[in-house]
C-alpha cells in the first residue's frame, strides 16, 4: 500500500473527546471514527489490525476443534423469556419490536440462541461433545460508553459454547479452551495473564479471566512469583492468620467518648493506635436480611466475597436510616456489641487479635477492650476482605505483586443453567434423557485492539506487535521523486513482501520530519528508511520501533539481512515465535 493513496486521516493533536491513550491513538492514527456515543466505524488502518486479530483467534479456535458458525444478531424475546433473562438482564439489553409488534433484542451474548440451535439438532450421546464459535457483533446498551473501544456499545466478540455429556468431558473442554486462549494471546504478541475470577451472575462453578497487563488497565490482579498463583482482586484469597494472638487478659469493654470521630483514621489517631486495631463494622442489606460485616480497620471489605458467602443476589450498604434503626447510632459508630441485625459475619484475619476498638452503637462513642469471642455473637469467620500487596500468597506464602490489567477474555463453566432452562437434553448410551453440560468462552476482539495499544505505546504513538500490526513494515522513503531511488524502494518493497511482511510505503512528497512522525504514529513495529545518502553508501537504515534500536543493512544483501533482522525483532523484542 502507498501512503499517498491510503485512506488514513491522521490527526496532529490529541482529540478532546478521548481520555485514555488507546482512544487517542486510535483516533490520531486514523484507525477509527466515532459515529455516535459508543458506536465506532473502523477505517482501513484499524480494520486491517482487527482482521489480523480475528485470523489468529480463528486459527487457534479451529486448532482446538471448535467449529465456526454465524448466529443472528437480532434475537427473539421468546428465547430470553425461556431463561428468564428477558426480565433480569436490565437496561443493557436493547429491546425492539418488528412491524408485527413482536419483541426482539440486539444480542449482547448468545447463550439462548446457541442452546436453541443445539437442542433442536442433537438427540444422542454420539453427537456430543460439540464446541461452536462465532466472531460477531454484540450490542450492550452501556449507561456511559467511554474509553473508546474499551467500553463501547457495539463491539465484536468471539464467543464459543461447548456442550458436553458430563462433568469430566466439560472439564476437558474447559482446559482445551484455556490452552487455546493462551495460544491466542501469546500469538497476538501481548503480555497477558490468566487469573482465577468470580463467576458472577452468569453462575457456574469455575471461571478464569485473561488480562492484558497494562498500567492503564481498569482491573487489578495479584501475581505470585513463587508458585504462579494469579487471581483478580475480587477473587484472590486472603489466608487466615498463621497464629492467633489470644490475649487472655483482655480487660472488660470500656465505653469511651469519641465525639465526631466517624472514621477508623479519626479513632486511631485519637487513641494513638494503628488502624489495624480498630474494628470496621459495615452494615448491609442482603436481599431481605440485615447483615453486619466486620473487617480490621486497615483492610477493605470485599463485597463480591461477602455476597457469595451470603448467597445474596443483591447486596447494598445500608442507608443512614437503616443504620440508625439497627444500631441506634449514626453512621460511623456501629459495632458488633448489642447490634440488632440478622447476621454478623467477620473477616477471618480478625482472629489474629483479641483486643479491639469498635463503635459502641451510640452517637459519639466507641468501646475499647472488645474480645469478639467473649463480647459479640459472630456467626462465622470467613474470607471477606480484599487482598493487599503486603499479604502472603494463599497457596505458597511467598510475596505477591499487584498489577493492572485489561480483561480481554473470560471462560466459564456454565453447568446446566441454560440447558435445564431450555430443556437441552440428549439420550445417553442406556437411553436415559440427560441435560447437556455447557461452557462459554469469550474474547473481546475490538477491545483487544485497544488493549494492544494500552500495552504498547510511547509519547509518539503506538507500536503494534508484528502479528497484528496493520502493516508490519513502514518503508519511509525520503526521496520518492528521485527515479533511481523510487525504483530502489520498489525493489526493497517486493523483497520484504516476498518473505511475508506487508509493507506500507510512504511515497508522499513530504519533509523527512513529517514522515518520521507519521511512521511512529501509524504503529508499524519495523521501519525501513530509504534516503539518498545511505543509498550512495550501499546501505539502508532500519528501526525497531519498540526498542528504538537502529541498524544499517546492506543493499546488496538486503533480503537475507532484512530477514535476519526481522526474526530478531519478532523473537527478541516481542518474544514471539514466528
Ligand atoms: Zn504462591
Coordinates of C-alpha atoms and ligand atoms in Angstrom, one line a residue:
X1 CA 0.0 0.0 0.0
X2 CA 1.2 3.5 -0.8
X3 CA 0.6 6.1 1.9
X4 CA -0.3 8.7 -0.8
X5 CA -3.3 6.6 -1.7
X6 CA -4.2 5.2 1.7
X7 CA -7.5 6.4 3.4
X8 CA -5.9 7.1 6.7
X9 CA -6.9 10.5 8.1
X10 CA -4.4 11.2 10.9
X11 CA -4.7 13.9 13.5
X12 CA -1.8 16.1 14.7
X13 CA -3.3 16.8 18.1
X14 CA -4.9 14.7 20.8
X15 CA -8.7 14.8 20.3
X16 CA -10.5 16.4 23.2
X17 CA -13.1 13.6 23.4
X18 CA -10.6 11.0 24.2
X19 CA -9.4 10.3 27.8
X20 CA -7.4 7.1 27.5
X21 CA -4.3 6.6 25.4
X22 CA -5.8 3.8 23.2
X23 CA -8.7 6.0 22.3
X24 CA -6.4 9.0 21.5
X25 CA -4.1 6.9 19.3
X26 CA -6.9 5.0 17.5
X27 CA -8.3 8.4 16.5
X28 CA -5.0 10.1 15.8
X29 CA -3.7 7.2 13.7
X30 CA -6.9 7.3 11.6
X31 CA -8.0 3.8 12.7
X32 CA -11.5 4.6 14.0
X33 CA -14.0 7.4 13.9
X34 CA -17.0 7.9 16.3
X35 CA -20.4 7.7 14.7
X36 CA -22.3 8.5 17.9
X37 CA -21.9 7.6 21.6
X38 CA -20.4 4.1 21.9
X39 CA -20.5 3.4 18.2
X40 CA -17.4 3.4 16.0
X41 CA -16.5 3.0 12.4
X42 CA -13.3 1.1 11.5
X43 CA -11.2 2.8 8.8
X44 CA -8.8 0.7 6.7
X45 CA -5.9 1.1 9.1
X46 CA -7.9 -0.1 12.1
X47 CA -9.8 -2.8 10.1
X48 CA -6.5 -4.3 8.9
X49 CA -5.4 -4.8 12.6
X50 CA -8.8 -6.1 13.6
X51 CA -8.8 -8.7 10.7
X52 CA -5.4 -9.9 11.8
X53 CA -6.6 -10.3 15.4
X54 CA -9.6 -12.3 14.1
X55 CA -7.4 -14.5 11.9
X56 CA -5.3 -15.5 14.9
X57 CA -8.3 -16.1 17.1
X58 CA -9.9 -18.2 14.2
X59 CA -6.7 -20.2 13.7
X60 CA -6.5 -21.2 17.4
X61 CA -10.2 -22.0 17.7
X62 CA -10.0 -24.2 14.7
X63 CA -6.9 -25.9 16.1
X64 CA -8.9 -26.6 19.3
X65 CA -11.6 -28.4 17.2
X66 CA -14.1 -25.6 17.7
X67 CA -16.3 -25.1 14.6
X68 CA -17.3 -21.7 13.3
X69 CA -20.9 -20.7 13.0
X70 CA -22.7 -17.3 12.5
X71 CA -25.8 -16.7 14.6
X72 CA -28.3 -13.9 14.1
X73 CA -27.5 -10.5 15.8
X74 CA -31.3 -9.9 16.3
X75 CA -32.8 -12.4 18.7
X76 CA -36.5 -13.1 19.6
X77 CA -37.7 -12.3 23.1
X78 CA -39.3 -15.7 23.4
X79 CA -35.8 -17.4 23.9
X80 CA -34.8 -14.8 26.6
X81 CA -38.2 -15.4 28.3
X82 CA -37.4 -19.1 28.5
X83 CA -34.3 -18.5 30.6
X84 CA -35.9 -15.6 32.5
X85 CA -33.2 -13.2 31.3
X86 CA -35.7 -11.0 29.4
X87 CA -36.7 -9.7 32.8
X88 CA -33.4 -9.8 34.7
X89 CA -30.9 -8.6 32.1
X90 CA -31.7 -4.9 32.7
X91 CA -31.3 -1.9 30.5
X92 CA -28.1 -3.1 28.8
X93 CA -30.4 -5.3 26.7
X94 CA -31.7 -3.2 23.8
X95 CA -35.2 -4.4 23.2
X96 CA -37.1 -3.6 20.0
X97 CA -40.3 -4.5 18.1
X98 CA -40.8 -5.6 14.5
X99 CA -43.7 -4.4 12.2
X100 CA -45.9 -7.2 13.7
X101 CA -45.3 -5.9 17.2
X102 CA -43.2 -8.9 18.1
X103 CA -40.4 -8.4 20.7
X104 CA -36.7 -8.8 19.9
X105 CA -33.4 -7.7 21.3
X106 CA -30.0 -7.0 19.9
X107 CA -27.7 -9.8 21.1
X108 CA -25.4 -8.9 23.9
X109 CA -24.4 -12.6 24.2
X110 CA -25.7 -15.7 22.5
X111 CA -26.3 -18.5 25.1
X112 CA -30.0 -18.7 24.3
X113 CA -29.6 -18.7 20.6
X114 CA -26.9 -21.4 20.6
X115 CA -28.7 -23.6 23.1
X116 CA -31.8 -23.3 20.9
X117 CA -29.8 -24.4 17.9
X118 CA -28.2 -27.4 19.6
X119 CA -31.3 -28.7 21.4
X120 CA -33.2 -28.9 18.1
X121 CA -30.4 -30.9 16.4
X122 CA -28.7 -33.1 19.0
X123 CA -30.5 -36.2 20.2
X124 CA -27.9 -38.8 21.0
X125 CA -24.7 -39.0 23.1
X126 CA -23.0 -40.0 19.9
X127 CA -23.4 -36.4 18.6
X128 CA -21.5 -34.9 21.7
X129 CA -19.2 -33.2 22.6
X130 CA -19.5 -30.2 20.3
X131 CA -18.0 -26.8 20.6
X132 CA -19.2 -23.9 18.3
X133 CA -17.9 -20.4 18.0
X134 CA -18.6 -17.2 16.1
X135 CA -16.9 -13.9 15.6
X136 CA -19.7 -11.4 15.5
X137 CA -21.1 -8.1 16.6
X138 CA -22.6 -7.7 20.0
X139 CA -24.6 -4.8 21.5
X140 CA -24.8 -3.8 25.1
X141 CA -26.5 -0.5 25.9
X142 CA -23.9 0.8 28.4
X143 CA -25.2 3.7 30.5
X144 CA -22.0 5.6 30.0
X145 CA -20.0 4.4 27.0
X146 CA -16.4 5.6 27.4
X147 CA -12.7 5.0 26.7
X148 CA -13.2 4.4 23.0
X149 CA -13.1 0.7 22.1
X150 CA -12.6 -0.2 25.8
X151 CA -16.2 0.3 26.7
X152 CA -18.4 0.8 23.7
X153 CA -21.9 -0.3 23.0
X154 CA -21.4 -2.1 19.7
X155 CA -18.4 -4.3 19.5
X156 CA -17.0 -7.5 18.0
X157 CA -16.6 -10.6 20.1
X158 CA -15.5 -14.1 19.6
X159 CA -17.9 -16.3 21.6
X160 CA -17.7 -20.1 21.9
X161 CA -20.1 -22.5 23.6
X162 CA -19.3 -26.1 24.5
X163 CA -21.8 -28.9 25.0
X164 CA -20.7 -32.0 26.9
X165 CA -22.1 -35.2 28.1
X166 CA -20.8 -35.0 31.7
X167 CA -18.6 -33.0 34.1
X168 CA -15.4 -34.8 33.1
X169 CA -15.9 -34.0 29.5
X170 CA -16.8 -30.4 30.4
X171 CA -13.6 -30.2 32.4
X172 CA -11.7 -31.3 29.3
X173 CA -13.4 -28.8 27.1
X174 CA -12.7 -26.0 29.6
X175 CA -9.0 -26.9 29.8
X176 CA -8.7 -27.2 26.0
X177 CA -10.2 -23.7 25.7
X178 CA -7.8 -22.3 28.4
X179 CA -4.9 -23.6 26.4
X180 CA -6.3 -22.3 23.2
X181 CA -6.7 -18.9 24.8
X182 CA -3.0 -18.9 25.9
X183 CA -2.0 -19.6 22.3
X184 CA -4.3 -16.8 21.1
X185 CA -2.8 -14.1 23.4
X186 CA 0.8 -15.2 23.0
X187 CA 0.2 -15.5 19.3
X188 CA -1.0 -11.9 19.2
X189 CA 2.3 -10.8 20.9
X190 CA 0.7 -9.5 24.1
X191 CA 1.9 -9.9 27.6
X192 CA -1.0 -11.4 29.5
X193 CA -2.0 -13.4 32.5
X194 CA -4.8 -15.8 33.2
X195 CA -6.4 -15.2 36.6
X196 CA -9.0 -17.0 38.7
X197 CA -12.1 -15.0 38.6
X198 CA -15.5 -14.8 40.2
X199 CA -18.3 -16.4 38.1
X200 CA -20.7 -13.5 39.0
X201 CA -24.3 -13.6 38.0
X202 CA -23.6 -15.9 35.0
X203 CA -23.3 -18.6 37.5
X204 CA -21.3 -21.8 37.1
X205 CA -18.6 -23.3 39.2
X206 CA -15.4 -22.0 37.7
X207 CA -14.1 -19.1 35.7
X208 CA -10.9 -17.6 34.5
X209 CA -10.2 -14.1 33.1
X210 CA -7.5 -13.3 30.6
X211 CA -5.9 -10.0 31.3
X212 CA -3.6 -8.0 29.1
X213 CA -1.2 -6.4 31.5
X214 CA -1.1 -2.6 31.2
X215 CA -0.6 0.3 33.7
X216 CA -3.7 1.9 32.5
X217 CA -5.9 -1.2 33.0
X218 CA -9.2 -0.8 35.0
X219 CA -8.8 -4.3 36.6
X220 CA -6.4 -5.2 39.4
X221 CA -4.8 -8.6 39.9
X222 CA -2.2 -10.2 42.1
X223 CA 0.5 -12.5 40.9
X224 CA 2.8 -14.7 43.0
X225 CA 6.3 -15.2 41.6
X226 CA 6.8 -18.2 43.9
X227 CA 4.1 -20.5 42.6
X228 CA 2.4 -18.6 39.7
X229 CA -0.8 -18.1 41.6
X230 CA -2.8 -15.4 39.8
X231 CA -6.2 -14.0 40.7
X232 CA -8.2 -10.9 40.2
X233 CA -8.8 -8.7 43.2
X234 CA -12.4 -9.7 43.7
X235 CA -11.5 -13.3 43.9
X236 CA -7.9 -13.5 45.4
X237 CA -8.0 -15.5 48.6
X238 CA -6.7 -14.0 51.8
X239 CA -5.1 -16.5 54.2
X240 CA -6.3 -16.8 57.8
X241 CA -3.6 -15.7 60.3
X242 CA -0.9 -18.4 61.0
X243 CA -1.2 -18.0 64.7
X244 CA -4.0 -16.4 66.8
X245 CA -2.8 -13.8 69.3
X246 CA -5.2 -14.6 72.1
X247 CA -4.6 -12.1 74.8
X248 CA -6.4 -13.9 77.6
X249 CA -6.1 -10.9 79.9
X250 CA -8.1 -8.5 77.7
X251 CA -10.0 -6.3 80.2
X252 CA -13.7 -5.8 80.0
X253 CA -15.1 -3.5 77.4
X254 CA -14.9 0.2 78.3
X255 CA -17.0 2.9 76.8
X256 CA -15.0 5.9 75.6
X257 CA -16.3 9.2 74.2
X258 CA -15.2 9.9 70.6
X259 CA -17.2 13.0 69.6
X260 CA -17.4 13.4 65.8
X261 CA -14.9 10.6 65.1
X262 CA -16.7 8.8 62.3
X263 CA -13.7 7.1 60.6
X264 CA -11.1 4.5 61.5
X265 CA -8.4 7.2 60.9
X266 CA -10.1 9.6 63.4
X267 CA -10.4 7.0 66.1
X268 CA -6.9 5.5 65.6
X269 CA -5.3 9.0 65.7
X270 CA -7.2 9.9 68.9
X271 CA -6.3 6.7 70.7
X272 CA -2.8 6.6 69.2
X273 CA -3.2 3.1 68.0
X274 CA -2.6 1.6 64.5
X275 CA -5.6 1.3 62.1
X276 CA -5.3 -2.4 62.3
X277 CA -6.5 -2.4 65.9
X278 CA -9.8 -0.6 65.1
X279 CA -12.7 -2.8 64.0
X280 CA -14.7 -1.6 61.0
X281 CA -18.4 -2.6 61.1
X282 CA -20.2 -2.3 57.8
X283 CA -24.0 -2.8 57.7
X284 CA -25.6 -4.2 54.6
X285 CA -29.0 -5.1 53.3
X286 CA -28.5 -8.5 51.7
X287 CA -31.7 -9.4 49.8
X288 CA -34.1 -9.1 52.7
X289 CA -31.7 -9.7 55.6
X290 CA -29.8 -7.2 57.7
X291 CA -26.1 -8.1 57.9
X292 CA -23.1 -6.7 59.8
X293 CA -19.7 -7.4 58.3
X294 CA -16.6 -6.9 60.4
X295 CA -13.1 -6.3 59.0
X296 CA -9.9 -4.8 60.5
X297 CA -9.5 -1.1 60.1
X298 CA -6.6 -1.5 57.7
X299 CA -8.4 -3.8 55.3
X300 CA -11.2 -3.3 52.8
X301 CA -14.4 -5.3 52.7
X302 CA -14.8 -7.4 49.5
X303 CA -18.4 -7.2 48.6
X304 CA -18.2 -10.0 46.0
X305 CA -16.9 -12.4 48.6
X306 CA -19.5 -11.3 51.1
X307 CA -22.3 -11.7 48.6
X308 CA -21.1 -15.2 47.7
X309 CA -20.8 -16.2 51.3
X310 CA -24.3 -14.9 52.0
X311 CA -25.7 -16.4 48.8
X312 CA -27.2 -13.0 48.2
X313 CA -28.3 -11.8 44.8
X314 CA -28.4 -8.2 45.9
X315 CA -26.1 -6.6 48.4
X316 CA -26.1 -2.9 49.3
X317 CA -24.7 -0.8 52.1
X318 CA -27.5 0.2 54.5
X319 CA -28.8 3.7 54.2
X320 CA -28.4 6.1 57.2
X321 CA -32.0 5.5 58.4
X322 CA -31.4 1.7 58.5
X323 CA -28.1 2.1 60.2
X324 CA -29.8 4.3 62.8
X325 CA -32.6 1.7 63.4
X326 CA -30.3 -1.3 63.6
X327 CA -27.5 0.3 65.7
X328 CA -29.2 3.2 67.4
X329 CA -26.4 5.5 66.2
X330 CA -25.4 7.5 63.2
X331 CA -23.1 6.1 60.5
X332 CA -19.5 5.7 61.9
X333 CA -20.4 4.4 65.4
X334 CA -21.7 0.9 64.6
X335 CA -20.1 -2.1 66.4
X336 CA -20.9 -5.8 67.0
X337 CA -22.0 -5.4 70.6
X338 CA -25.8 -5.2 71.1
X339 CA -26.5 -4.7 67.4
X340 CA -30.0 -5.6 66.0
X341 CA -29.1 -7.4 62.8
X342 CA -30.0 -10.8 61.4
X343 CA -26.4 -11.9 60.9
X344 CA -22.9 -10.9 62.0
X345 CA -20.0 -12.1 59.8
X346 CA -16.4 -11.4 60.5
X347 CA -13.3 -11.5 58.3
X348 CA -11.0 -14.3 59.4
X349 CA -7.9 -12.1 59.6
X350 CA -9.6 -10.7 62.8
X351 CA -8.7 -14.0 64.5
X352 CA -5.1 -12.6 65.0
X353 CA -6.2 -10.1 67.7
X354 CA -8.4 -10.3 70.7
X355 CA -8.4 -6.7 72.0
X356 CA -10.4 -4.3 69.7
X357 CA -11.7 -0.8 69.5
X358 CA -15.1 -0.6 67.8
X359 CA -18.2 1.6 67.6
X360 CA -20.5 1.5 70.6
X361 CA -23.8 1.8 68.8
X362 CA -24.4 5.2 70.3
X363 CA -23.5 8.5 68.9
X364 CA -20.0 9.8 69.5
X365 CA -18.8 6.7 71.4
X366 CA -16.6 3.7 71.0
X367 CA -15.7 0.7 73.1
X368 CA -12.2 -0.4 73.7
X369 CA -11.0 -3.8 75.0
X370 CA -13.5 -5.8 73.0
X371 CA -12.9 -9.5 72.6
X372 CA -15.1 -10.8 69.8
X373 CA -15.4 -14.4 71.1
X374 CA -16.4 -13.1 74.5
X375 CA -18.4 -10.0 73.8
X376 CA -20.1 -10.4 70.4
X377 CA -22.1 -13.1 68.7
X378 CA -20.2 -13.6 65.4
X379 CA -21.9 -16.2 63.3
X380 CA -19.0 -17.1 61.1
X381 CA -15.4 -16.1 60.4
X382 CA -14.6 -16.2 56.7
X383 CA -12.5 -14.6 54.0
X384 CA -14.4 -11.4 53.2
X385 CA -11.7 -8.8 52.7
X386 CA -9.8 -7.8 49.6
X387 CA -6.2 -8.9 49.3
X388 CA -3.4 -6.4 49.6
X389 CA 0.1 -6.4 48.1
X390 CA 1.6 -7.0 51.6
X391 CA -0.4 -10.2 52.1
X392 CA 1.2 -13.6 51.5
X393 CA 0.3 -15.8 48.6
X394 CA -2.6 -18.0 49.8
X395 CA -1.0 -21.0 48.1
X396 CA 2.7 -20.9 48.9
X397 CA 3.1 -18.0 51.3
X398 CA 5.6 -16.1 49.1
X399 CA 5.2 -12.4 48.4
X400 CA 2.7 -11.1 46.0
X401 CA 2.7 -8.2 43.4
X402 CA -0.2 -6.1 42.4
X403 CA -0.8 -5.4 38.7
X404 CA -3.2 -3.6 36.5
X405 CA -4.8 -5.3 33.6
X406 CA -7.5 -5.1 30.9
X407 CA -9.9 -8.0 30.7
X408 CA -9.9 -9.4 27.1
X409 CA -11.1 -12.9 27.6
X410 CA -13.3 -14.9 30.0
X411 CA -14.0 -18.6 30.2
X412 CA -16.9 -20.0 32.3
X413 CA -18.2 -23.4 33.2
X414 CA -22.0 -22.9 32.9
X415 CA -23.1 -26.2 34.2
X416 CA -26.8 -26.9 33.3
X417 CA -28.0 -23.3 33.9
X418 CA -29.1 -22.9 30.2
X419 CA -29.7 -26.5 29.2
X420 CA -32.1 -27.0 32.1
X421 CA -34.0 -23.7 31.5
X422 CA -34.3 -24.5 27.8
X423 CA -34.5 -28.3 28.0
X424 CA -31.4 -29.1 26.0
X425 CA -31.1 -32.9 26.6
X426 CA -29.7 -36.0 24.9
X427 CA -30.1 -39.7 25.3
X428 CA -27.2 -41.5 26.9
X429 CA -26.0 -45.0 26.0
X430 CA -28.6 -46.5 28.2
X431 CA -31.4 -44.5 26.6
X432 CA -31.8 -42.1 29.5
X433 CA -32.5 -38.5 28.9
X434 CA -29.8 -36.2 30.4
X435 CA -29.0 -32.5 30.4
X436 CA -26.1 -31.2 28.4
X437 CA -23.3 -29.6 30.4
X438 CA -22.2 -26.2 28.9
X439 CA -19.3 -23.9 28.9
X440 CA -19.0 -20.4 27.4
X441 CA -15.8 -18.7 26.2
X442 CA -15.5 -15.1 25.2
X443 CA -12.8 -12.9 23.7
X444 CA -13.3 -9.1 23.2
X445 CA -11.9 -8.7 19.7
X446 CA -12.4 -4.9 19.4
X447 CA -11.2 -4.4 23.0
X448 CA -8.1 -6.4 22.2
X449 CA -7.1 -3.8 19.6
X450 CA -7.4 -1.1 22.3
X451 CA -5.6 -3.3 24.9
X452 CA -2.7 -3.8 22.4
X453 CA -2.2 -0.1 22.3
X454 CA -2.6 0.5 26.0
X455 CA 0.3 -2.0 26.5
X456 CA 2.5 -0.8 23.6
X457 CA 2.8 3.0 23.1
X458 CA 5.1 5.9 23.9
X459 CA 4.7 9.7 23.5
X460 CA 5.0 9.4 19.7
X461 CA 2.3 6.8 19.1
X462 CA 1.7 3.1 19.4
X463 CA 3.7 0.2 18.1
X464 CA 1.8 -3.0 17.3
X465 CA 3.1 -6.5 17.9
X466 CA 4.1 -7.7 14.4
X467 CA 1.4 -10.3 14.0
X468 CA -1.4 -7.7 14.4
X469 CA 0.2 -4.5 13.0
X470 CA -1.9 -3.0 10.2
X471 CA 1.5 -3.2 8.3
X472 CA 4.4 -5.0 9.7
X473 CA 6.9 -2.6 8.0
X474 CA 6.7 1.0 7.0
X475 CA 9.1 1.9 4.2
X476 CA 9.9 5.6 4.9
X477 CA 11.1 6.8 1.5
X478 CA 12.9 10.2 1.8
X479 CA 13.3 10.8 -1.9
X480 CA 10.3 9.3 -3.8
X481 CA 10.7 11.8 -6.6
X482 CA 14.1 10.6 -7.5
X483 CA 13.6 7.9 -10.2
X484 CA 16.6 5.8 -9.2
X485 CA 15.7 5.8 -5.6
X486 CA 12.0 5.2 -6.3
X487 CA 12.9 2.1 -8.2
X488 CA 15.2 1.0 -5.4
X489 CA 12.3 1.5 -3.0
X490 CA 10.1 -0.8 -5.1
X491 CA 12.8 -3.5 -5.1
X492 CA 13.1 -3.4 -1.4
X493 CA 9.3 -3.5 -1.0
X494 CA 8.9 -6.6 -3.2
X495 CA 11.9 -8.2 -1.4
X496 CA 10.1 -7.7 2.0
X497 CA 6.7 -8.8 0.7
X498 CA 8.4 -11.8 -0.8
X499 CA 9.2 -13.1 2.7
X500 CA 5.8 -12.4 4.0
X501 CA 6.0 -8.9 5.5
X502 CA 3.3 -6.5 4.5
X503 CA 4.6 -3.0 3.7
X504 CA 3.2 0.5 3.8
X505 CA 5.3 2.7 1.5
X506 CA 5.4 6.4 2.4
X507 CA 5.8 7.8 -1.1
X508 CA 4.4 11.2 -0.2
X509 CA 6.2 14.4 -1.2
X510 CA 6.7 15.5 2.4
X511 CA 9.6 16.6 4.7
X512 CA 11.6 13.8 6.4
X513 CA 10.4 15.1 9.8
X514 CA 6.7 14.7 8.9
X515 CA 7.4 11.2 7.6
X516 CA 9.2 10.0 10.7
X517 CA 6.5 11.5 12.9
X518 CA 3.7 9.7 10.9
X519 CA 5.6 6.4 10.8
X520 CA 5.9 6.5 14.6
X521 CA 2.2 7.3 14.9
X522 CA 0.9 4.7 12.5
X523 CA 2.5 1.9 14.6
X524 CA 4.4 -0.4 12.3
X525 CA 6.9 -2.3 14.5
X526 CA 9.6 -2.1 11.9
X527 CA 10.7 0.9 9.8
X528 CA 12.9 0.8 6.8
X529 CA 14.3 4.2 5.9
X530 CA 15.5 4.8 2.3
X531 CA 17.5 8.0 1.7
X532 CA 20.0 9.4 -0.8
X533 CA 23.0 9.3 1.5
X534 CA 22.6 5.8 2.6
X535 CA 21.8 4.6 -0.9
X536 CA 25.1 6.1 -2.2
X537 CA 26.9 4.1 0.5
X538 CA 25.0 1.0 -0.4
X539 CA 23.1 0.9 2.9
X540 CA 19.6 1.2 4.2
X541 CA 18.7 2.1 7.8
X542 CA 16.2 0.1 9.8
X543 CA 14.5 1.0 13.1
X544 CA 12.9 -1.4 15.6
X545 CA 10.0 0.9 16.8
X546 CA 9.6 -0.8 20.2
X547 CA 13.2 -0.8 21.3
X548 CA 14.1 2.3 19.3
X549 CA 17.2 0.5 18.1
X550 CA 18.6 1.5 14.6
X551 CA 20.9 -0.5 12.4
X552 CA 22.0 -0.5 8.8
X553 CA 21.5 -3.3 6.4
X554 CA 23.5 -3.7 3.2
X555 CA 21.5 -3.0 0.0
X556 CA 23.3 -5.8 -1.8
X557 CA 22.3 -8.5 0.7
X558 CA 19.1 -6.8 1.7
X559 CA 16.8 -9.8 1.5
X560 CA 18.8 -12.1 3.8
X561 CA 19.9 -9.3 6.2
X562 CA 16.3 -8.0 6.5
X563 CA 15.0 -11.5 7.1
X564 CA 17.5 -12.0 9.9
X565 CA 16.8 -8.6 11.5
X566 CA 13.0 -9.2 11.2
X567 CA 13.5 -12.5 13.1
X568 CA 15.4 -10.7 15.8
X569 CA 12.5 -8.2 16.2
X570 CA 10.0 -11.0 16.4
X571 CA 12.0 -13.1 18.9
X572 CA 14.0 -10.7 21.0
X573 CA 11.9 -7.5 21.1
X574 CA 8.5 -9.2 21.0
X575 CA 9.3 -12.7 22.4
X576 CA 7.3 -14.2 19.6
X577 CA 7.6 -17.5 17.8
X578 CA 7.4 -16.8 14.1
Ligands
LIG1 ZN1 2.4 -18.6 45.6

